Tab-separated table of C-alpha atoms and ligand atoms in Angstrom:
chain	number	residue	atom	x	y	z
A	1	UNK	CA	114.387	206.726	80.076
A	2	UNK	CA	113.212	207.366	83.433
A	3	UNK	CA	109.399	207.909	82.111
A	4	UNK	CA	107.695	204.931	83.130
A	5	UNK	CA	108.204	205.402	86.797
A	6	UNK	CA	106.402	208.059	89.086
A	7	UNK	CA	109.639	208.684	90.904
A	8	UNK	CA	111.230	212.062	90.301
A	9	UNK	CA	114.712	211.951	91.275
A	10	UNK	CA	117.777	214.480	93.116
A	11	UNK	CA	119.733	216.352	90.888
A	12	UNK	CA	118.725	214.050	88.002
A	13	UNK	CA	118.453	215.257	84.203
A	14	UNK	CA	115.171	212.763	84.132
A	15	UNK	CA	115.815	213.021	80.464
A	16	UNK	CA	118.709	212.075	79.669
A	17	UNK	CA	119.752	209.998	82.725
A	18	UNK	CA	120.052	206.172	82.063
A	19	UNK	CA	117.641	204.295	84.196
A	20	UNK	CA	119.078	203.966	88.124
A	21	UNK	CA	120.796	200.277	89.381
A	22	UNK	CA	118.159	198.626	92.052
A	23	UNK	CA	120.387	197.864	95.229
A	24	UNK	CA	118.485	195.049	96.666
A	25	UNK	CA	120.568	194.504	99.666
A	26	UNK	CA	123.514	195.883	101.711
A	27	UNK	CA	126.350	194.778	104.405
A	28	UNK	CA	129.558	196.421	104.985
A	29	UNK	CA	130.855	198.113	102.573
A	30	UNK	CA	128.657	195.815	99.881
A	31	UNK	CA	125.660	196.797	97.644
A	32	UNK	CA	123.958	194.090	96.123
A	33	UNK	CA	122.032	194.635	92.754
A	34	UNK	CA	118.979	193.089	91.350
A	35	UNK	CA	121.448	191.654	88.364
A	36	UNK	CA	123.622	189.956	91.408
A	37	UNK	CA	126.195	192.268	90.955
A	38	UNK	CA	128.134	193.557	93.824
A	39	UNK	CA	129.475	196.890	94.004
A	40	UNK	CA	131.920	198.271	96.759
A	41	UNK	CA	130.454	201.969	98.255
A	42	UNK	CA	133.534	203.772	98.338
A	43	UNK	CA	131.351	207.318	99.098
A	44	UNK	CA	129.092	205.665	101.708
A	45	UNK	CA	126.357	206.511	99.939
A	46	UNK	CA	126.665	210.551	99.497
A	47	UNK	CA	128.802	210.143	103.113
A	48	UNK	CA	126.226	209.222	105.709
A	49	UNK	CA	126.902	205.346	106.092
A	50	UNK	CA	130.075	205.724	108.161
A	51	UNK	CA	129.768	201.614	109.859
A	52	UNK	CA	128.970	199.798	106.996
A	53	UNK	CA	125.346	199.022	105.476
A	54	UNK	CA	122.603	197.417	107.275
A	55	UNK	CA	124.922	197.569	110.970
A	56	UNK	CA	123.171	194.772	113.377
A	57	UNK	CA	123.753	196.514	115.985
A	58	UNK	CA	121.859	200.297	114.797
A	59	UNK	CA	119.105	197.675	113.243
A	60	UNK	CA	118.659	196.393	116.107
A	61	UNK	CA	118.134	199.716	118.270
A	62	UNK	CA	115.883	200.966	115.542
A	63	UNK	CA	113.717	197.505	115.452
A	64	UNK	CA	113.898	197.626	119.423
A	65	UNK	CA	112.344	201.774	119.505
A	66	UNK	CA	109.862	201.197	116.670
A	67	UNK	CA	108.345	198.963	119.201
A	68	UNK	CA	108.506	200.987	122.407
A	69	UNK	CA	108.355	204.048	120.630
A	70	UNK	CA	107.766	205.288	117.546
A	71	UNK	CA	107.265	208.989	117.597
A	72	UNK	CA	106.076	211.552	119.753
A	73	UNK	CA	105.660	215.438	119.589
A	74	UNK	CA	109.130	217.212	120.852
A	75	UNK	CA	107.597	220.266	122.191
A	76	UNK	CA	106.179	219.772	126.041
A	77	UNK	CA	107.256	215.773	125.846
A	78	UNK	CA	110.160	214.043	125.593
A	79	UNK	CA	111.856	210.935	125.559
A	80	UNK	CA	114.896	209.063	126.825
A	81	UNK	CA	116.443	208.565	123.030
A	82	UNK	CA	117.234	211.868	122.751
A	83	UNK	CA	118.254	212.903	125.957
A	84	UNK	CA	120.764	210.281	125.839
A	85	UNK	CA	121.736	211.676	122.150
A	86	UNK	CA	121.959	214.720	123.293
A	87	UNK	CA	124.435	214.435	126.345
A	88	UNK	CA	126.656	211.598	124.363
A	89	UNK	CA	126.914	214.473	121.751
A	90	UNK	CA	127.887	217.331	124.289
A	91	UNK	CA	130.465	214.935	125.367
A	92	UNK	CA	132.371	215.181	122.067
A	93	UNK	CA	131.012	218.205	120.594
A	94	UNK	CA	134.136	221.594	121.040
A	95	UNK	CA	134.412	222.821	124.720
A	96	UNK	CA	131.325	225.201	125.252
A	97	UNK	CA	128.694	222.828	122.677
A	98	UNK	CA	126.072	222.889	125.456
A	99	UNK	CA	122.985	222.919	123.919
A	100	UNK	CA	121.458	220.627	121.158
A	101	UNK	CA	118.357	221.558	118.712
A	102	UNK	CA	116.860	218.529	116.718
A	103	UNK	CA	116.212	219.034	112.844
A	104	UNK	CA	116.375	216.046	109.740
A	105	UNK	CA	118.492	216.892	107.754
A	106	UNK	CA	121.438	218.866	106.993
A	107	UNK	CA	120.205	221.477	105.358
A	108	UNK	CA	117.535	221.646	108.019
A	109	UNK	CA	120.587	222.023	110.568
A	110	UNK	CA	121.883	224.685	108.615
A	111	UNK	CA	118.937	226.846	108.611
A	112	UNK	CA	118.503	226.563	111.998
A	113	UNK	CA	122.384	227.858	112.680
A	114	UNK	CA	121.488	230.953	110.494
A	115	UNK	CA	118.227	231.821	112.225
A	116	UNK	CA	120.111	231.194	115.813
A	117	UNK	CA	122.956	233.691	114.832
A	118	UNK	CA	120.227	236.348	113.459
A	119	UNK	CA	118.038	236.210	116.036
A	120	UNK	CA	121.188	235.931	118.482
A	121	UNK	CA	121.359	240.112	117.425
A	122	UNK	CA	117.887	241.035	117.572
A	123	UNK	CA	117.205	239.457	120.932
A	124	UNK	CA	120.266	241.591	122.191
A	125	UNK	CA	119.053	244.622	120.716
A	126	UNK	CA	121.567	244.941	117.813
A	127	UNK	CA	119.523	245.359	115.174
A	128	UNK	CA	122.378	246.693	111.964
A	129	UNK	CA	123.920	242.908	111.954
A	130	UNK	CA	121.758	240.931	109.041
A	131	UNK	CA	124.719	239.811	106.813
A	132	UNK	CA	126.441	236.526	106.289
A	133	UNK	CA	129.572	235.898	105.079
A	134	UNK	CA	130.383	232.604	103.612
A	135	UNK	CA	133.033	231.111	101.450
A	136	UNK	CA	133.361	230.677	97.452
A	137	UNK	CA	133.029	227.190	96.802
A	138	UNK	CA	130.524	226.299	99.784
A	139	UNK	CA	127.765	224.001	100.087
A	140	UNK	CA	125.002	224.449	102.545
A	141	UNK	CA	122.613	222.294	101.311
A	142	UNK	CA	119.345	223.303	99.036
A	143	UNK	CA	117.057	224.775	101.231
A	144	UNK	CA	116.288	228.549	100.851
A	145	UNK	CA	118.650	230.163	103.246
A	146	UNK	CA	121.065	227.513	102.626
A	147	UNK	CA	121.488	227.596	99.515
A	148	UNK	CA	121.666	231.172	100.092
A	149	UNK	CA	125.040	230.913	102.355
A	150	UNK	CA	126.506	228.678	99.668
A	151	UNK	CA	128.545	229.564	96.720
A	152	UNK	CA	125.916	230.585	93.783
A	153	UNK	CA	126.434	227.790	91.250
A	154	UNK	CA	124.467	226.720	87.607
A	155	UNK	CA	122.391	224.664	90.989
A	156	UNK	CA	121.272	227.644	92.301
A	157	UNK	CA	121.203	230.111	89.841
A	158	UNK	CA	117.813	230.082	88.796
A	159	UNK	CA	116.285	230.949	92.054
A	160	UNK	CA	119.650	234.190	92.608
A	161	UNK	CA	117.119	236.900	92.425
A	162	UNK	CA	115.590	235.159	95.994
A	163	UNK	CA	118.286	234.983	98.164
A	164	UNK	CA	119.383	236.948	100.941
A	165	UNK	CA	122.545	239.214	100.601
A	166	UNK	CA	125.779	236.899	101.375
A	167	UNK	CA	129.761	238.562	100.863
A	168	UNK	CA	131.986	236.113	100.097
A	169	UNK	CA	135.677	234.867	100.774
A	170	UNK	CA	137.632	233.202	98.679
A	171	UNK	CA	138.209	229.226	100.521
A	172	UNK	CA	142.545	228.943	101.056
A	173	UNK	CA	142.546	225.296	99.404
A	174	UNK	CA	145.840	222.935	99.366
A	175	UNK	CA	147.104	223.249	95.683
A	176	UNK	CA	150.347	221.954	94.137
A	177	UNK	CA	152.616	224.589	93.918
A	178	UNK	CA	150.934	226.972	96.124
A	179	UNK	CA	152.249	229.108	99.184
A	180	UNK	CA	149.110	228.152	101.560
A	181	UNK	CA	150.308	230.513	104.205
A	182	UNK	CA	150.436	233.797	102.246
A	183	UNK	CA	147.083	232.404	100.409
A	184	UNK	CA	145.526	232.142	104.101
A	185	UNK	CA	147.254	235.492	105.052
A	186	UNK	CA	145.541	237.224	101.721
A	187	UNK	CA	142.221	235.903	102.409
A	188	UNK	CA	142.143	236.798	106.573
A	189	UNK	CA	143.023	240.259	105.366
A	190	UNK	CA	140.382	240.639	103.082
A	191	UNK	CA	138.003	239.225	105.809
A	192	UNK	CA	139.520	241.585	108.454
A	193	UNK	CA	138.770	244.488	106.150
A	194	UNK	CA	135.316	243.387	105.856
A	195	UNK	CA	134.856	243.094	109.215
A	196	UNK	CA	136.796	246.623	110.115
A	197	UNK	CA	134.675	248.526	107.536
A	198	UNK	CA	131.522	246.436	107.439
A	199	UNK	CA	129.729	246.144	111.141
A	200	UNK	CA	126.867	244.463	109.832
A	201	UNK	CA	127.679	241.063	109.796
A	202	UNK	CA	125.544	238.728	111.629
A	203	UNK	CA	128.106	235.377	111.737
A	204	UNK	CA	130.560	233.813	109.189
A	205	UNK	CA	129.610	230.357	108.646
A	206	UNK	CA	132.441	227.574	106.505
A	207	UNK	CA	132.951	223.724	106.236
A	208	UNK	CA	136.030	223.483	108.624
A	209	UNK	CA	138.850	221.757	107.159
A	210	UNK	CA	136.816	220.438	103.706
A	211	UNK	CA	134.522	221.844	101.650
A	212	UNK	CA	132.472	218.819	100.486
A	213	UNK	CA	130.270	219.111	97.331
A	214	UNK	CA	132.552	221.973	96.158
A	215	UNK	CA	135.309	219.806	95.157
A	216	UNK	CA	136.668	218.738	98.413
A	217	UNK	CA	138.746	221.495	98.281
A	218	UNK	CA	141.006	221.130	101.815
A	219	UNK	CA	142.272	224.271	104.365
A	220	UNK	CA	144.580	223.666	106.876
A	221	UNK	CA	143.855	223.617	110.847
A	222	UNK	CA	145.931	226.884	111.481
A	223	UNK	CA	143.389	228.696	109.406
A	224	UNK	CA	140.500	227.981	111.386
A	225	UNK	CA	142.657	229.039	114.464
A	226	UNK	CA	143.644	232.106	112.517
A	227	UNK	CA	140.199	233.050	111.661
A	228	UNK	CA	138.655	232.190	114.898
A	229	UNK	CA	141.188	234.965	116.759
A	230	UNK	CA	139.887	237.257	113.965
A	231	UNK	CA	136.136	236.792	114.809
A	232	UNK	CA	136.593	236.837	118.537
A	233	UNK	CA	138.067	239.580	118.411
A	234	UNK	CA	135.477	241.623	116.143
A	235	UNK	CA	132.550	239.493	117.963
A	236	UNK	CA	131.653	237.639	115.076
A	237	UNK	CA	129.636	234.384	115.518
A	238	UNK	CA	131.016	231.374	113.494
A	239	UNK	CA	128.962	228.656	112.591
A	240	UNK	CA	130.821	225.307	111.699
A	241	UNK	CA	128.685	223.391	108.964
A	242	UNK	CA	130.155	219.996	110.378
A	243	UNK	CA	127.514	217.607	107.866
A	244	UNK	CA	129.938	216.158	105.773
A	245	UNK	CA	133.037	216.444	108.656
A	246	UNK	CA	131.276	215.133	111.481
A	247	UNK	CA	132.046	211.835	113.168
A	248	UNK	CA	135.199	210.994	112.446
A	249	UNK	CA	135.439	211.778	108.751
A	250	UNK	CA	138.576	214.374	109.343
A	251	UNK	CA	140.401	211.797	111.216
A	252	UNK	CA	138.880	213.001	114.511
A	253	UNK	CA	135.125	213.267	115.831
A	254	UNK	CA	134.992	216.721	114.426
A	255	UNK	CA	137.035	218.929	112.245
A	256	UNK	CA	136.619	221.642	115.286
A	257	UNK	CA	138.670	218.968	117.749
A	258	UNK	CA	141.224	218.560	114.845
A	259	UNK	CA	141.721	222.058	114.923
A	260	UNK	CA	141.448	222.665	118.729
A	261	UNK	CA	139.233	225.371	117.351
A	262	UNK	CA	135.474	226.309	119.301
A	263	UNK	CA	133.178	227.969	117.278
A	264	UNK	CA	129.869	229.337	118.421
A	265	UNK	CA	127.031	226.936	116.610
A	266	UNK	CA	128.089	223.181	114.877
A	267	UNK	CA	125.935	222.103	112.367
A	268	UNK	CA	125.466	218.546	112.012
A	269	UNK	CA	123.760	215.337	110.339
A	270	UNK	CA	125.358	212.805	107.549
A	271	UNK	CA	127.224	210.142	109.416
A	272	UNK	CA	125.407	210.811	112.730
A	273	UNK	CA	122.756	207.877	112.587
A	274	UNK	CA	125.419	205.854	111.146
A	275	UNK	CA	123.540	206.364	107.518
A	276	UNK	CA	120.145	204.784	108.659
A	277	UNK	CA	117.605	207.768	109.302
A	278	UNK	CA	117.267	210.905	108.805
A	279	UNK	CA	118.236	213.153	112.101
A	280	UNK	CA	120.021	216.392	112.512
A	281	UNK	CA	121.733	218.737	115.561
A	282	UNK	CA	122.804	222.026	115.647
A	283	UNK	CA	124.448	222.489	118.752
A	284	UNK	CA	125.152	226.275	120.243
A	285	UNK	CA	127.073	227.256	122.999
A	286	UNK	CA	125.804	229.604	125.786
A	287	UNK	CA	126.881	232.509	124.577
A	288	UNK	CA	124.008	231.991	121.738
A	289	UNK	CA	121.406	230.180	124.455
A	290	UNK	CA	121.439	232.913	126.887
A	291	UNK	CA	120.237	235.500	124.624
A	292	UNK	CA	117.439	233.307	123.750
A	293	UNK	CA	116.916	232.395	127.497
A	294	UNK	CA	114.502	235.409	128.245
A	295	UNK	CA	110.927	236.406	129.894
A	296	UNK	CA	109.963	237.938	126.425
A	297	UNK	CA	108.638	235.485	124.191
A	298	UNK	CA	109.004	237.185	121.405
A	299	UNK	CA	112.926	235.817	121.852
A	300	UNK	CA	111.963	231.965	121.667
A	301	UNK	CA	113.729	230.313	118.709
A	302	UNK	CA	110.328	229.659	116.558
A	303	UNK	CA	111.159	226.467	114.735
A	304	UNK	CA	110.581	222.788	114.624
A	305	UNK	CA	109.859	219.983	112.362
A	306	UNK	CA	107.406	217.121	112.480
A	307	UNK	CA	109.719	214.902	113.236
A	308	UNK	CA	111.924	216.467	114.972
A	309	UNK	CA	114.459	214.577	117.311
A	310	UNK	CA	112.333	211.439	116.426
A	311	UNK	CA	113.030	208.563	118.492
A	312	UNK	CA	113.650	205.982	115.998
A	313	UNK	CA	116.526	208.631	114.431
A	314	UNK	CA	118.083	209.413	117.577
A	315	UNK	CA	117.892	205.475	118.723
A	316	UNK	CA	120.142	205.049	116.094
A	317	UNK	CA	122.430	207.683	116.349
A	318	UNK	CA	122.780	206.968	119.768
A	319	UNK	CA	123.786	202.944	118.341
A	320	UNK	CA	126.133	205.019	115.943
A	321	UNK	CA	128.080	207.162	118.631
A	322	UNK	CA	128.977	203.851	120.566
A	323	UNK	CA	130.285	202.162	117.116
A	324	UNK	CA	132.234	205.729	116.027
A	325	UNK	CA	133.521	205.752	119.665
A	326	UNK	CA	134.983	201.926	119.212
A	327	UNK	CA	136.356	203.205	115.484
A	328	UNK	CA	138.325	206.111	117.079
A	329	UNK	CA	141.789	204.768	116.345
A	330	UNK	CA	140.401	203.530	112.751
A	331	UNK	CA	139.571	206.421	111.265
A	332	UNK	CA	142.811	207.986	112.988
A	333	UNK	CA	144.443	205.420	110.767
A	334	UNK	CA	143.540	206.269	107.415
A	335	UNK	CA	146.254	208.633	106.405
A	336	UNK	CA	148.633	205.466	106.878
A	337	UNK	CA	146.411	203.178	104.788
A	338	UNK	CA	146.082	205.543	101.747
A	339	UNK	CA	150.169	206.296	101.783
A	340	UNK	CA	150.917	203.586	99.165
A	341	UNK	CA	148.344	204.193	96.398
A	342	UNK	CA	148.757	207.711	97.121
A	343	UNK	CA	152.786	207.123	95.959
A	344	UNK	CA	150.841	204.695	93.268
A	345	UNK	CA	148.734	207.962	91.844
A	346	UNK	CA	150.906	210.551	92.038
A	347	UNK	CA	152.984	208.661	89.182
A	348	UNK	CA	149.722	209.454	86.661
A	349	UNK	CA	150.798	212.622	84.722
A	350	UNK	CA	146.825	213.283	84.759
A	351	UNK	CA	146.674	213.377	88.392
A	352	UNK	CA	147.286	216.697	90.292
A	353	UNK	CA	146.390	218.091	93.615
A	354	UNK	CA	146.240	214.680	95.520
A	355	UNK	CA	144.672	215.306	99.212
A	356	UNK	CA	143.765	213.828	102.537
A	357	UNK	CA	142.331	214.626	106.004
A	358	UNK	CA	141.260	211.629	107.860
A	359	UNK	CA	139.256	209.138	105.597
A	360	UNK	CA	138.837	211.479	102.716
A	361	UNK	CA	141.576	211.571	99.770
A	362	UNK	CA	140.686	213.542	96.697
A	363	UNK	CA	142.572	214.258	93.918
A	364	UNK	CA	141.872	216.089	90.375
A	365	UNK	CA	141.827	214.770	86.968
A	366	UNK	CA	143.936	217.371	84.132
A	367	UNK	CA	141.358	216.430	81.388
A	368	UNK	CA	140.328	218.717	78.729
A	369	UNK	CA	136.902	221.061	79.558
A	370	UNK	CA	135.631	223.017	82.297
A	371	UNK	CA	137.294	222.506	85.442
A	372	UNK	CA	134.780	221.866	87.858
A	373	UNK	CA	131.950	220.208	89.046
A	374	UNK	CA	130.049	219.519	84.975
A	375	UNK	CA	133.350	218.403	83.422
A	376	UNK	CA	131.969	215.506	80.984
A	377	UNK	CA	134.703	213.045	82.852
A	378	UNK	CA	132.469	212.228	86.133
A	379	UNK	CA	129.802	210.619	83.985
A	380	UNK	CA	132.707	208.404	82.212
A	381	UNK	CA	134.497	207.504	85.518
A	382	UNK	CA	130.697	206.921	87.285
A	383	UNK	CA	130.274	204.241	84.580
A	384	UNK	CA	133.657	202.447	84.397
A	385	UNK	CA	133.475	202.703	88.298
A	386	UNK	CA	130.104	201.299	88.306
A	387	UNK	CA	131.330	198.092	85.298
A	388	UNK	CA	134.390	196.884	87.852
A	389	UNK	CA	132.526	196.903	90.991
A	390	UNK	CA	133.091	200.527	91.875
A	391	UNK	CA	130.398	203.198	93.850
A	392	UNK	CA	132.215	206.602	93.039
A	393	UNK	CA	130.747	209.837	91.733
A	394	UNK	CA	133.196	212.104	90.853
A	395	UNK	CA	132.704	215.848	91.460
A	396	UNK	CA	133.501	216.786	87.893
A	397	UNK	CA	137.556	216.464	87.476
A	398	UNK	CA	137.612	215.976	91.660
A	399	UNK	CA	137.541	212.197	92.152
A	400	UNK	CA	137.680	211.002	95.890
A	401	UNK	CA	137.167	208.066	98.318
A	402	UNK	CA	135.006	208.130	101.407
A	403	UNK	CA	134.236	204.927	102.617
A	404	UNK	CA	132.553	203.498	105.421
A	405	UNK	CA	135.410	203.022	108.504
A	406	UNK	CA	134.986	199.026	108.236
A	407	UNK	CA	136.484	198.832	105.321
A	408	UNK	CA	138.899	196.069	106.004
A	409	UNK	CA	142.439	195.949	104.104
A	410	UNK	CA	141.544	193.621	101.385
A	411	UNK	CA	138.804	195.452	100.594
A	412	UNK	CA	140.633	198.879	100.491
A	413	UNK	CA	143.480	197.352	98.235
A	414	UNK	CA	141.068	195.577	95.785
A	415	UNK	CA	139.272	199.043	95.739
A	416	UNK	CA	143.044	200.684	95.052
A	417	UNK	CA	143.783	198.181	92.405
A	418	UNK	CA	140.198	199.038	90.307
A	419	UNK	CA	141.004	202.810	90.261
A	420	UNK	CA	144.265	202.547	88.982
A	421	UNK	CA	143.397	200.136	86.177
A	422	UNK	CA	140.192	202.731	85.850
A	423	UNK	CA	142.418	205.627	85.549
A	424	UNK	CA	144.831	204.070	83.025
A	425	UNK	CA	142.069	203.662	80.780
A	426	UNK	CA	141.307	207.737	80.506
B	501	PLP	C1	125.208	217.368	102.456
B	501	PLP	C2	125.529	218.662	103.101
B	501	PLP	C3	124.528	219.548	103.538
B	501	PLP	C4	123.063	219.288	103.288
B	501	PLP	O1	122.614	218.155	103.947
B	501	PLP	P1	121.279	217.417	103.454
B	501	PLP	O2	121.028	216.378	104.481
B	501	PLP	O3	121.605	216.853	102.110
B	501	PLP	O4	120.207	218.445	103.390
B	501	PLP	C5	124.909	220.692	104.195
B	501	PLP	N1	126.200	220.966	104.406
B	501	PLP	C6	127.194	220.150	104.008
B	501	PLP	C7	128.605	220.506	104.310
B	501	PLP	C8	126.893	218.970	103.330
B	501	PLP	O5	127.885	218.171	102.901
């Protein structure tokens, strides 16, 4: 399978992987496959699409600056796209987000956080702070230095020996049974006993509220306020990785604003073009720009993409913040909407650790093998899912629904009705 075709696909066993469905078309929350078959996108496609597929309204602001303007170099020009982008963003971004670098993807926005908080050091003079500390269970993305700040993981492990040194913290996730505040207490002592012994840290960087690919493992608000107060106060830098959070997904436009939390530098990218090119930010507040703001070149932030802030992408995400500013009070609304089935689930004996922030509700499966992200069930649910009109991908025993916001009722209860009929079959 998969031999007769010169595509090489992501995190694909080309071997043994059955050939992929051909989507030939897509509105709402609808896929349409070459067969006819129509299958509901209940992760908006690996969380970007946050309106729907194939929006009118972002087409047509992507058809309208493909004809104006395509592309054009974003060092000594500029363009109105992302200027507009830019200040929309500031406008919702945590008090002190002043300034906005352009990447493409979120990985891309990633590395650019970690090279900002380095640098941040040696432009000041400090020149003993070169370590990151990061959280068990992360995911940065795959890039070098991201995958670097993320957990290690059978995904990275071949390429260990590269990385840069990273101390980790164990994430305080939601679990049945569990006392959350004297798991959050544990794990802010061990990170102020880092900090009090350990000067050399450059910046802390975490998925606020929900670690995505990791399991969608969930940490309460007062955490991030707790560790915040910790970092100010030993002049840490935090970087939020907001990729998967951003715009609206944690019930609010960012996990930061659900916290009432301001960290130092936001990375972003997923949901912000509405799912429809590929654009990233990381924002920094002035405390990080002013140390970069210098006579000396040799404290310019050296790096830039091709394509970076390219019209078409921010043209879009600017079409995207005007349709996530209209959804505002219906992705506030999820909680509500998921109440019933969640009553509905927790009556499966194999279902433990049910979760939600904003439009995201996990829960885990108790089936036999590994716990974790290669248990054998995803594949089985991925197919079933797939056979009764289903888009989900499990993360091994973690299943969980993200769906675009425009989900209307119907939809969401014909959705609720599948997975319960899916689970009673395992
Ligand atoms: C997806 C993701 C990334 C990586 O983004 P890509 O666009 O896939 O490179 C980084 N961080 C988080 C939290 C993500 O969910």
């Amino acid at each position: 399978m998969n031999k007769n075709t010169p595509i090489w696909r992501p995190f694909t066993n080309m071997k043994h992987s059955p050939d992929p469905h051909k989507v030939i078309r897509g509105n709402g929350v609808w896929l349409e496959l070459e067969n006819g078959q129509k299958i509901m996108d209940l992760i908006s496609s690996w969380w970007v699409n946050v309106h729907g597929h194939a929006h009118p309204e972002i087409a047509e602001a992507i058809a309208k600056q493909a004809k104006t303007l395509e592309h054009v170099i974003f060092a000594g020009y500029s363009h109105e796209p992302a200027e507009k982008l830019a200040n929309l963003l500031v406008q919702e971004l945590p008090k002190g987000q002043r300034r906005i670098f352009f990447s493409d993807n979120g990985s891309t926005a990633v590395e650019v956080a970690l090279k900002m908080a380095y640098q941040h050091w040696k432009n000041l003079g400090v020149d003993h702070k070169q370590r990151f500390l990061a959280f068990e269970g992360a995911y940065h993305g795959d890039t070098f230095g991201a995958m670097a700040a993320g957990s290690r993981s059978v995904f990275t492990q071949t390429f260990d020996d590269l990385f840069f040194e990273v101390d980790y913290l164990p994430y305080p996730k939601i679990e049945d049974g569990d006392e959350i505040a004297s798991t959050e207490f544990e794990v802010l002592a061990k990170l102020e006993e880092k900090l009090v012994e350990n000067h050399a840290y450059a910046a802390i960087i975490l998925e606020p509220l929900v670690q995505g690919a990791g399991g969608m493992n969930m940490c309460r608000p007062e955490f991030l306020r707790a560790l915040e107060q910790l970092a100010q106060k030993n002049d840490l830098i935090i970087i939020y990785d907001e990729v998967m959070t951003g715009f609206g997904r944690t019930g609010d436009w960012f996990a930061s604003r659900v916290a009432g939390t301001n960290p130092d530098i936001v990375c972003m990218s997923k949901g912000i073009t509405g799912g429809f090119m590929p654009l990233a930010v990381t924002s920094a507040n002035d405390r990080i720009f002013e140390s970069f703001y210098d006579d000396d070149a040799n404290k310019t932030l050296y790096h830039g993409h091709s394509y970076t802030a390219n019209p078409l992408g921010c043209a879009a995400a600017v079409a995207s913040w005007q349709l996530t500013k209209q959804a505002e009070s219906v992705f506030r609304n999820f909680p509500d909407r998921y109440e019933k089935f969640v009553e509905e689930l927790s009556a499966f004996s194999l279902v433990s650790n049910i979760r939600n922030r904003g439009t995201i509700l996990a829960w885990d499966l108790q089936v036999p093998g590994q716990w974790g992200y290669l248990n054998p069930v995803s594949t089985i649910i991925k197919e079933r899912a797939h056979e009764s009109g289903l888009l989900m991908r499990p993360l091994g025993n973690t299943m969980y629904l993200m769906p675009p916001y425009c989900i209307t009722e119907e939809e969401l209860s014909w959705a609720f009705e599948r997975i319960l009929a899916l689970l009673k079959t395992l």
